Amino acid sequence: MKRNIVIATVAALALAGGGTATALAASGDDDSSAAAKKSSVQLKDDNRDNDRDDDRDDDRYDDRDDAKENTAEVKAAKVTAADAIDAALAKHSGTAVSAELDDEDGGLVWDVDLLKGDAWTSVQVDPGTGKVLGSHTEQDDDGDAKRVAAALKGASVNAADAAKAAGAKGTVTSVDLDDDGTAKAWEAETASGKGAESDWKVDLQSGKVSADKSDSHDDSDDNDSDDGSDD
């Protein structure tokens, strides 16, 4: 369950010094943005296809651009999801709940979410060096912490283990606990060398990896819905 934690401006200032800040007021996702600017991995922003002036109802161009972006990120990220989680845990105590390779205006970071009691810590890790670039902590105020703790109770496979298991299927770009907290599995996304994305489930007890068919089913439903809306 990837948390999009919003923070106060003070968090962005703390990141400049590599420190940790506790959010006092919501303002925006400045933590990832500030860390991305410091990341050793800066991707070239290629907007050539964004200037195409046509209204063709064809997703091939978007798919191609997404694949190119995924390929660039996978090649640039030398630090794996599991290593990023280990780096975050080396600096902060807690339980890793998710890790995502995040592109902020061309700057690439691993964004790792840790849970300790009722506190969430978001840690940004450099995908090129494994260095922790920044972090911030805030108290849980919506019950997510209890739900996640309950879902992970008794689990034999942690987030880093899940990332390693899914790594046999491709380069892991994200690992996450199911949002509803009842699926008893980690969700992982991988990208191939050509940028093709695949979704997987990793069992919390056995570590067995299986294809996540729910996403493909949802995509199919969306396509059917889109087709019907044109009638």
PDB file of N, CA and C in Angstrom, residues 55-137:
ATOM      1  N   ASP A  55      -4.961  14.101 -33.103  1.00  0.00           N
ATOM      2  CA  ASP A  55      -5.978  13.616 -32.178  1.00  0.00           C
ATOM      3  C   ASP A  55      -6.283  12.152 -32.418  1.00  0.00           C
ATOM      4  N   ARG A  56      -5.322  11.420 -32.975  1.00  0.00           N
ATOM      5  CA  ARG A  56      -5.574  10.016 -33.261  1.00  0.00           C
ATOM      6  C   ARG A  56      -5.794   9.233 -31.981  1.00  0.00           C
ATOM      7  N   ASP A  57      -6.834   8.383 -32.009  1.00  0.00           N
ATOM      8  CA  ASP A  57      -7.193   7.589 -30.839  1.00  0.00           C
ATOM      9  C   ASP A  57      -6.366   6.320 -30.840  1.00  0.00           C
ATOM     10  N   ASP A  58      -5.081   6.466 -30.721  1.00  0.00           N
ATOM     11  CA  ASP A  58      -4.187   5.317 -30.816  1.00  0.00           C
ATOM     12  C   ASP A  58      -3.202   5.383 -29.661  1.00  0.00           C
ATOM     13  N   ASP A  59      -3.216   4.344 -28.815  1.00  0.00           N
ATOM     14  CA  ASP A  59      -2.357   4.326 -27.633  1.00  0.00           C
ATOM     15  C   ASP A  59      -0.964   3.796 -27.918  1.00  0.00           C
ATOM     16  N   ARG A  60      -0.689   3.478 -29.183  1.00  0.00           N
ATOM     17  CA  ARG A  60       0.617   2.895 -29.498  1.00  0.00           C
ATOM     18  C   ARG A  60       1.754   3.853 -29.168  1.00  0.00           C
ATOM     19  N   TYR A  61       1.538   5.135 -29.404  1.00  0.00           N
ATOM     20  CA  TYR A  61       2.594   6.107 -29.143  1.00  0.00           C
ATOM     21  C   TYR A  61       2.846   6.244 -27.648  1.00  0.00           C
ATOM     22  N   ASP A  62       1.768   6.268 -26.852  1.00  0.00           N
ATOM     23  CA  ASP A  62       1.926   6.346 -25.401  1.00  0.00           C
ATOM     24  C   ASP A  62       2.634   5.097 -24.880  1.00  0.00           C
ATOM     25  N   ASP A  63       2.258   3.936 -25.394  1.00  0.00           N
ATOM     26  CA  ASP A  63       2.889   2.686 -24.974  1.00  0.00           C
ATOM     27  C   ASP A  63       4.371   2.693 -25.319  1.00  0.00           C
ATOM     28  N   ARG A  64       4.692   3.207 -26.499  1.00  0.00           N
ATOM     29  CA  ARG A  64       6.088   3.257 -26.928  1.00  0.00           C
ATOM     30  C   ARG A  64       6.896   4.187 -26.040  1.00  0.00           C
ATOM     31  N   ASP A  65       6.308   5.349 -25.724  1.00  0.00           N
ATOM     32  CA  ASP A  65       6.998   6.305 -24.864  1.00  0.00           C
ATOM     33  C   ASP A  65       7.189   5.742 -23.463  1.00  0.00           C
ATOM     34  N   ASP A  66       6.160   5.051 -22.951  1.00  0.00           N
ATOM     35  CA  ASP A  66       6.268   4.444 -21.625  1.00  0.00           C
ATOM     36  C   ASP A  66       7.368   3.393 -21.604  1.00  0.00           C
ATOM     37  N   ALA A  67       7.430   2.596 -22.667  1.00  0.00           N
ATOM     38  CA  ALA A  67       8.456   1.557 -22.744  1.00  0.00           C
ATOM     39  C   ALA A  67       9.851   2.170 -22.778  1.00  0.00           C
ATOM     40  N   LYS A  68      10.008   3.266 -23.522  1.00  0.00           N
ATOM     41  CA  LYS A  68      11.302   3.948 -23.593  1.00  0.00           C
ATOM     42  C   LYS A  68      11.696   4.491 -22.225  1.00  0.00           C
ATOM     43  N   GLU A  69      10.725   5.060 -21.531  1.00  0.00           N
ATOM     44  CA  GLU A  69      10.998   5.610 -20.213  1.00  0.00           C
ATOM     45  C   GLU A  69      11.372   4.503 -19.225  1.00  0.00           C
ATOM     46  N   ASN A  70      10.616   3.401 -19.270  1.00  0.00           N
ATOM     47  CA  ASN A  70      10.908   2.284 -18.381  1.00  0.00           C
ATOM     48  C   ASN A  70      12.289   1.717 -18.642  1.00  0.00           C
ATOM     49  N   THR A  71      12.642   1.599 -19.924  1.00  0.00           N
ATOM     50  CA  THR A  71      13.953   1.064 -20.289  1.00  0.00           C
ATOM     51  C   THR A  71      15.067   1.945 -19.751  1.00  0.00           C
ATOM     52  N   ALA A  72      14.900   3.258 -19.901  1.00  0.00           N
ATOM     53  CA  ALA A  72      15.915   4.196 -19.421  1.00  0.00           C
ATOM     54  C   ALA A  72      16.074   4.109 -17.911  1.00  0.00           C
ATOM     55  N   GLU A  73      14.960   4.009 -17.196  1.00  0.00           N
ATOM     56  CA  GLU A  73      15.017   3.937 -15.737  1.00  0.00           C
ATOM     57  C   GLU A  73      15.664   2.643 -15.267  1.00  0.00           C
ATOM     58  N   VAL A  74      15.290   1.540 -15.904  1.00  0.00           N
ATOM     59  CA  VAL A  74      15.834   0.237 -15.517  1.00  0.00           C
ATOM     60  C   VAL A  74      17.342   0.192 -15.734  1.00  0.00           C
ATOM     61  N   LYS A  75      17.791   0.752 -16.861  1.00  0.00           N
ATOM     62  CA  LYS A  75      19.225   0.760 -17.159  1.00  0.00           C
ATOM     63  C   LYS A  75      19.990   1.678 -16.207  1.00  0.00           C
ATOM     64  N   ALA A  76      19.355   2.768 -15.795  1.00  0.00           N
ATOM     65  CA  ALA A  76      20.039   3.755 -14.961  1.00  0.00           C
ATOM     66  C   ALA A  76      20.116   3.336 -13.498  1.00  0.00           C
ATOM     67  N   ALA A  77      19.139   2.572 -13.043  1.00  0.00           N
ATOM     68  CA  ALA A  77      19.088   2.181 -11.636  1.00  0.00           C
ATOM     69  C   ALA A  77      20.015   1.002 -11.367  1.00  0.00           C
ATOM     70  N   LYS A  78      21.131   1.275 -10.740  1.00  0.00           N
ATOM     71  CA  LYS A  78      22.094   0.225 -10.407  1.00  0.00           C
ATOM     72  C   LYS A  78      21.759  -0.443  -9.073  1.00  0.00           C
ATOM     73  N   VAL A  79      20.979   0.245  -8.247  1.00  0.00           N
ATOM     74  CA  VAL A  79      20.600  -0.262  -6.933  1.00  0.00           C
ATOM     75  C   VAL A  79      19.232  -0.933  -7.046  1.00  0.00           C
ATOM     76  N   THR A  80      19.134  -2.175  -6.595  1.00  0.00           N
ATOM     77  CA  THR A  80      17.877  -2.908  -6.696  1.00  0.00           C
ATOM     78  C   THR A  80      16.885  -2.447  -5.635  1.00  0.00           C
ATOM     79  N   ALA A  81      15.641  -2.868  -5.809  1.00  0.00           N
ATOM     80  CA  ALA A  81      14.612  -2.534  -4.826  1.00  0.00           C
ATOM     81  C   ALA A  81      14.980  -3.091  -3.457  1.00  0.00           C
ATOM     82  N   ALA A  82      15.473  -4.325  -3.425  1.00  0.00           N
ATOM     83  CA  ALA A  82      15.854  -4.950  -2.157  1.00  0.00           C
ATOM     84  C   ALA A  82      16.994  -4.183  -1.492  1.00  0.00           C
ATOM     85  N   ASP A  83      17.967  -3.761  -2.290  1.00  0.00           N
ATOM     86  CA  ASP A  83      19.095  -2.997  -1.741  1.00  0.00           C
ATOM     87  C   ASP A  83      18.647  -1.630  -1.238  1.00  0.00           C
ATOM     88  N   ALA A  84      17.703  -1.021  -1.937  1.00  0.00           N
ATOM     89  CA  ALA A  84      17.180   0.280  -1.503  1.00  0.00           C
ATOM     90  C   ALA A  84      16.462   0.138  -0.162  1.00  0.00           C
ATOM     91  N   ILE A  85      15.712  -0.934  -0.005  1.00  0.00           N
ATOM     92  CA  ILE A  85      15.025  -1.189   1.264  1.00  0.00           C
ATOM     93  C   ILE A  85      16.048  -1.394   2.384  1.00  0.00           C
ATOM     94  N   ASP A  86      17.083  -2.169   2.095  1.00  0.00           N
ATOM     95  CA  ASP A  86      18.131  -2.406   3.100  1.00  0.00           C
ATOM     96  C   ASP A  86      18.813  -1.097   3.490  1.00  0.00           C
ATOM     97  N   ALA A  87      19.050  -0.228   2.498  1.00  0.00           N
ATOM     98  CA  ALA A  87      19.689   1.062   2.773  1.00  0.00           C
ATOM     99  C   ALA A  87      18.807   1.933   3.664  1.00  0.00           C
ATOM    100  N   ALA A  88      17.506   1.928   3.384  1.00  0.00           N
ATOM    101  CA  ALA A  88      16.574   2.720   4.195  1.00  0.00           C
ATOM    102  C   ALA A  88      16.532   2.203   5.626  1.00  0.00           C
ATOM    103  N   LEU A  89      16.518   0.871   5.782  1.00  0.00           N
ATOM    104  CA  LEU A  89      16.445   0.273   7.112  1.00  0.00           C
ATOM    105  C   LEU A  89      17.751   0.421   7.881  1.00  0.00           C
ATOM    106  N   ALA A  90      18.843   0.629   7.169  1.00  0.00           N
ATOM    107  CA  ALA A  90      20.129   0.848   7.833  1.00  0.00           C
ATOM    108  C   ALA A  90      20.164   2.215   8.506  1.00  0.00           C
ATOM    109  N   LYS A  91      19.324   3.145   8.024  1.00  0.00           N
ATOM    110  CA  LYS A  91      19.272   4.501   8.571  1.00  0.00           C
ATOM    111  C   LYS A  91      18.107   4.708   9.531  1.00  0.00           C
ATOM    112  N   HIS A  92      17.028   3.964   9.290  1.00  0.00           N
ATOM    113  CA  HIS A  92      15.817   4.152  10.082  1.00  0.00           C
ATOM    114  C   HIS A  92      15.239   2.801  10.489  1.00  0.00           C
ATOM    115  N   SER A  93      14.751   2.711  11.708  1.00  0.00           N
ATOM    116  CA  SER A  93      14.128   1.476  12.159  1.00  0.00           C
ATOM    117  C   SER A  93      12.676   1.430  11.705  1.00  0.00           C
ATOM    118  N   GLY A  94      12.143   0.226  11.613  1.00  0.00           N
ATOM    119  CA  GLY A  94      10.760   0.054  11.192  1.00  0.00           C
ATOM    120  C   GLY A  94      10.604  -1.146  10.288  1.00  0.00           C
ATOM    121  N   THR A  95       9.440  -1.275   9.700  1.00  0.00           N
ATOM    122  CA  THR A  95       9.127  -2.350   8.765  1.00  0.00           C
ATOM    123  C   THR A  95       8.875  -1.759   7.388  1.00  0.00           C
ATOM    124  N   ALA A  96       9.579  -2.237   6.386  1.00  0.00           N
ATOM    125  CA  ALA A  96       9.377  -1.735   5.017  1.00  0.00           C
ATOM    126  C   ALA A  96       8.030  -2.208   4.489  1.00  0.00           C
ATOM    127  N   VAL A  97       7.260  -1.273   3.994  1.00  0.00           N
ATOM    128  CA  VAL A  97       5.929  -1.580   3.462  1.00  0.00           C
ATOM    129  C   VAL A  97       5.881  -1.425   1.945  1.00  0.00           C
ATOM    130  N   SER A  98       6.750  -0.579   1.395  1.00  0.00           N
ATOM    131  CA  SER A  98       6.761  -0.412  -0.054  1.00  0.00           C
ATOM    132  C   SER A  98       8.067   0.227  -0.499  1.00  0.00           C
ATOM    133  N   ALA A  99       8.369   0.038  -1.770  1.00  0.00           N
ATOM    134  CA  ALA A  99       9.507   0.710  -2.402  1.00  0.00           C
ATOM    135  C   ALA A  99       9.132   0.931  -3.854  1.00  0.00           C
ATOM    136  N   GLU A 100       9.386   2.135  -4.341  1.00  0.00           N
ATOM    137  CA  GLU A 100       9.012   2.471  -5.716  1.00  0.00           C
ATOM    138  C   GLU A 100      10.100   3.309  -6.371  1.00  0.00           C
ATOM    139  N   LEU A 101      10.451   2.955  -7.596  1.00  0.00           N
ATOM    140  CA  LEU A 101      11.401   3.741  -8.375  1.00  0.00           C
ATOM    141  C   LEU A 101      10.634   4.926  -8.946  1.00  0.00           C
ATOM    142  N   ASP A 102      11.013   6.111  -8.526  1.00  0.00           N
ATOM    143  CA  ASP A 102      10.214   7.306  -8.801  1.00  0.00           C
ATOM    144  C   ASP A 102      11.018   8.322  -9.609  1.00  0.00           C
ATOM    145  N   ASP A 103      10.444   8.775 -10.714  1.00  0.00           N
ATOM    146  CA  ASP A 103      11.069   9.783 -11.570  1.00  0.00           C
ATOM    147  C   ASP A 103      10.427  11.128 -11.293  1.00  0.00           C
ATOM    148  N   GLU A 104      11.221  12.045 -10.734  1.00  0.00           N
ATOM    149  CA  GLU A 104      10.735  13.396 -10.446  1.00  0.00           C
ATOM    150  C   GLU A 104      11.459  14.378 -11.363  1.00  0.00           C
ATOM    151  N   ASP A 105      10.812  14.725 -12.477  1.00  0.00           N
ATOM    152  CA  ASP A 105      11.391  15.689 -13.420  1.00  0.00           C
ATOM    153  C   ASP A 105      12.784  15.267 -13.881  1.00  0.00           C
ATOM    154  N   GLY A 106      12.940  13.980 -14.134  1.00  0.00           N
ATOM    155  CA  GLY A 106      14.210  13.490 -14.653  1.00  0.00           C
ATOM    156  C   GLY A 106      15.173  12.995 -13.599  1.00  0.00           C
ATOM    157  N   GLY A 107      14.913  13.322 -12.325  1.00  0.00           N
ATOM    158  CA  GLY A 107      15.746  12.822 -11.239  1.00  0.00           C
ATOM    159  C   GLY A 107      15.130  11.548 -10.687  1.00  0.00           C
ATOM    160  N   LEU A 108      15.930  10.487 -10.588  1.00  0.00           N
ATOM    161  CA  LEU A 108      15.414   9.184 -10.202  1.00  0.00           C
ATOM    162  C   LEU A 108      15.751   8.886  -8.743  1.00  0.00           C
ATOM    163  N   VAL A 109      14.771   8.385  -7.989  1.00  0.00           N
ATOM    164  CA  VAL A 109      14.999   7.975  -6.604  1.00  0.00           C
ATOM    165  C   VAL A 109      14.195   6.712  -6.305  1.00  0.00           C
ATOM    166  N   TRP A 110      14.676   5.950  -5.356  1.00  0.00           N
ATOM    167  CA  TRP A 110      13.866   4.903  -4.734  1.00  0.00           C
ATOM    168  C   TRP A 110      13.152   5.555  -3.558  1.00  0.00           C
ATOM    169  N   ASP A 111      11.835   5.443  -3.521  1.00  0.00           N
ATOM    170  CA  ASP A 111      11.045   5.978  -2.427  1.00  0.00           C
ATOM    171  C   ASP A 111      10.567   4.798  -1.584  1.00  0.00           C
ATOM    172  N   VAL A 112      11.110   4.670  -0.377  1.00  0.00           N
ATOM    173  CA  VAL A 112      10.825   3.531   0.490  1.00  0.00           C
ATOM    174  C   VAL A 112       9.994   3.995   1.681  1.00  0.00           C
ATOM    175  N   ASP A 113       8.868   3.334   1.925  1.00  0.00           N
ATOM    176  CA  ASP A 113       8.010   3.667   3.057  1.00  0.00           C
ATOM    177  C   ASP A 113       8.215   2.658   4.182  1.00  0.00           C
ATOM    178  N   LEU A 114       8.497   3.174   5.379  1.00  0.00           N
ATOM    179  CA  LEU A 114       8.704   2.340   6.562  1.00  0.00           C
ATOM    180  C   LEU A 114       7.623   2.650   7.593  1.00  0.00           C
ATOM    181  N   LEU A 115       7.226   1.632   8.339  1.00  0.00           N
ATOM    182  CA  LEU A 115       6.230   1.799   9.392  1.00  0.00           C
ATOM    183  C   LEU A 115       6.819   1.352  10.721  1.00  0.00           C
ATOM    184  N   LYS A 116       6.682   2.202  11.729  1.00  0.00           N
ATOM    185  CA  LYS A 116       7.091   1.854  13.086  1.00  0.00           C
ATOM    186  C   LYS A 116       6.041   2.370  14.048  1.00  0.00           C
ATOM    187  N   GLY A 117       5.304   1.452  14.651  1.00  0.00           N
ATOM    188  CA  GLY A 117       4.199   1.861  15.505  1.00  0.00           C
ATOM    189  C   GLY A 117       3.157   2.605  14.702  1.00  0.00           C
ATOM    190  N   ASP A 118       2.893   3.854  15.080  1.00  0.00           N
ATOM    191  CA  ASP A 118       1.936   4.689  14.347  1.00  0.00           C
ATOM    192  C   ASP A 118       2.636   5.759  13.516  1.00  0.00           C
ATOM    193  N   ALA A 119       3.911   5.563  13.246  1.00  0.00           N
ATOM    194  CA  ALA A 119       4.671   6.558  12.492  1.00  0.00           C
ATOM    195  C   ALA A 119       5.123   6.001  11.146  1.00  0.00           C
ATOM    196  N   TRP A 120       4.946   6.800  10.105  1.00  0.00           N
ATOM    197  CA  TRP A 120       5.401   6.461   8.768  1.00  0.00           C
ATOM    198  C   TRP A 120       6.646   7.286   8.439  1.00  0.00           C
ATOM    199  N   THR A 121       7.661   6.620   7.908  1.00  0.00           N
ATOM    200  CA  THR A 121       8.851   7.325   7.450  1.00  0.00           C
ATOM    201  C   THR A 121       9.062   7.037   5.975  1.00  0.00           C
ATOM    202  N   SER A 122       9.127   8.089   5.192  1.00  0.00           N
ATOM    203  CA  SER A 122       9.401   7.964   3.761  1.00  0.00           C
ATOM    204  C   SER A 122      10.877   8.281   3.549  1.00  0.00           C
ATOM    205  N   VAL A 123      11.604   7.320   2.962  1.00  0.00           N
ATOM    206  CA  VAL A 123      13.047   7.449   2.791  1.00  0.00           C
ATOM    207  C   VAL A 123      13.382   7.432   1.305  1.00  0.00           C
ATOM    208  N   GLN A 124      14.164   8.417   0.859  1.00  0.00           N
ATOM    209  CA  GLN A 124      14.575   8.483  -0.534  1.00  0.00           C
ATOM    210  C   GLN A 124      16.015   7.989  -0.670  1.00  0.00           C
ATOM    211  N   VAL A 125      16.197   6.998  -1.547  1.00  0.00           N
ATOM    212  CA  VAL A 125      17.501   6.365  -1.736  1.00  0.00           C
ATOM    213  C   VAL A 125      17.972   6.589  -3.173  1.00  0.00           C
ATOM    214  N   ASP A 126      19.232   6.965  -3.323  1.00  0.00           N
ATOM    215  CA  ASP A 126      19.819   7.183  -4.642  1.00  0.00           C
ATOM    216  C   ASP A 126      19.936   5.841  -5.375  1.00  0.00           C
ATOM    217  N   PRO A 127      19.309   5.693  -6.549  1.00  0.00           N
ATOM    218  CA  PRO A 127      19.357   4.430  -7.280  1.00  0.00           C
ATOM    219  C   PRO A 127      20.686   4.161  -7.965  1.00  0.00           C
ATOM    220  N   GLY A 128      21.566   5.156  -7.935  1.00  0.00           N
ATOM    221  CA  GLY A 128      22.878   4.972  -8.538  1.00  0.00           C
ATOM    222  C   GLY A 128      23.939   4.589  -7.533  1.00  0.00           C
ATOM    223  N   THR A 129      23.798   5.095  -6.302  1.00  0.00           N
ATOM    224  CA  THR A 129      24.824   4.881  -5.285  1.00  0.00           C
ATOM    225  C   THR A 129      24.342   4.128  -4.054  1.00  0.00           C
ATOM    226  N   GLY A 130      23.038   4.088  -3.826  1.00  0.00           N
ATOM    227  CA  GLY A 130      22.499   3.458  -2.629  1.00  0.00           C
ATOM    228  C   GLY A 130      22.531   4.364  -1.415  1.00  0.00           C
ATOM    229  N   LYS A 131      22.922   5.624  -1.605  1.00  0.00           N
ATOM    230  CA  LYS A 131      22.990   6.591  -0.507  1.00  0.00           C
ATOM    231  C   LYS A 131      21.593   7.115  -0.179  1.00  0.00           C
ATOM    232  N   VAL A 132      21.317   7.251   1.120  1.00  0.00           N
ATOM    233  CA  VAL A 132      20.055   7.850   1.546  1.00  0.00           C
ATOM    234  C   VAL A 132      20.140   9.359   1.332  1.00  0.00           C
ATOM    235  N   LEU A 133      19.218   9.885   0.530  1.00  0.00           N
ATOM    236  CA  LEU A 133      19.237  11.299   0.162  1.00  0.00           C
ATOM    237  C   LEU A 133      18.413  12.166   1.100  1.00  0.00           C
ATOM    238  N   GLY A 134      17.439  11.580   1.744  1.00  0.00           N
ATOM    239  CA  GLY A 134      16.582  12.343   2.631  1.00  0.00           C
ATOM    240  C   GLY A 134      15.460  11.489   3.173  1.00  0.00           C
ATOM    241  N   SER A 135      14.717  12.034   4.104  1.00  0.00           N
ATOM    242  CA  SER A 135      13.602  11.304   4.704  1.00  0.00           C
ATOM    243  C   SER A 135      12.711  12.267   5.462  1.00  0.00           C
ATOM    244  N   HIS A 136      11.505  11.811   5.742  1.00  0.00           N
ATOM    245  CA  HIS A 136      10.648  12.556   6.648  1.00  0.00           C
ATOM    246  C   HIS A 136       9.687  11.582   7.303  1.00  0.00           C
ATOM    247  N   THR A 137       9.199  11.968   8.472  1.00  0.00           N
ATOM    248  CA  THR A 137       8.323  11.103   9.263  1.00  0.00           C
ATOM    249  C   THR A 137       7.051  11.845   9.632  1.00  0.00           C
TER     250      THR A 137
END
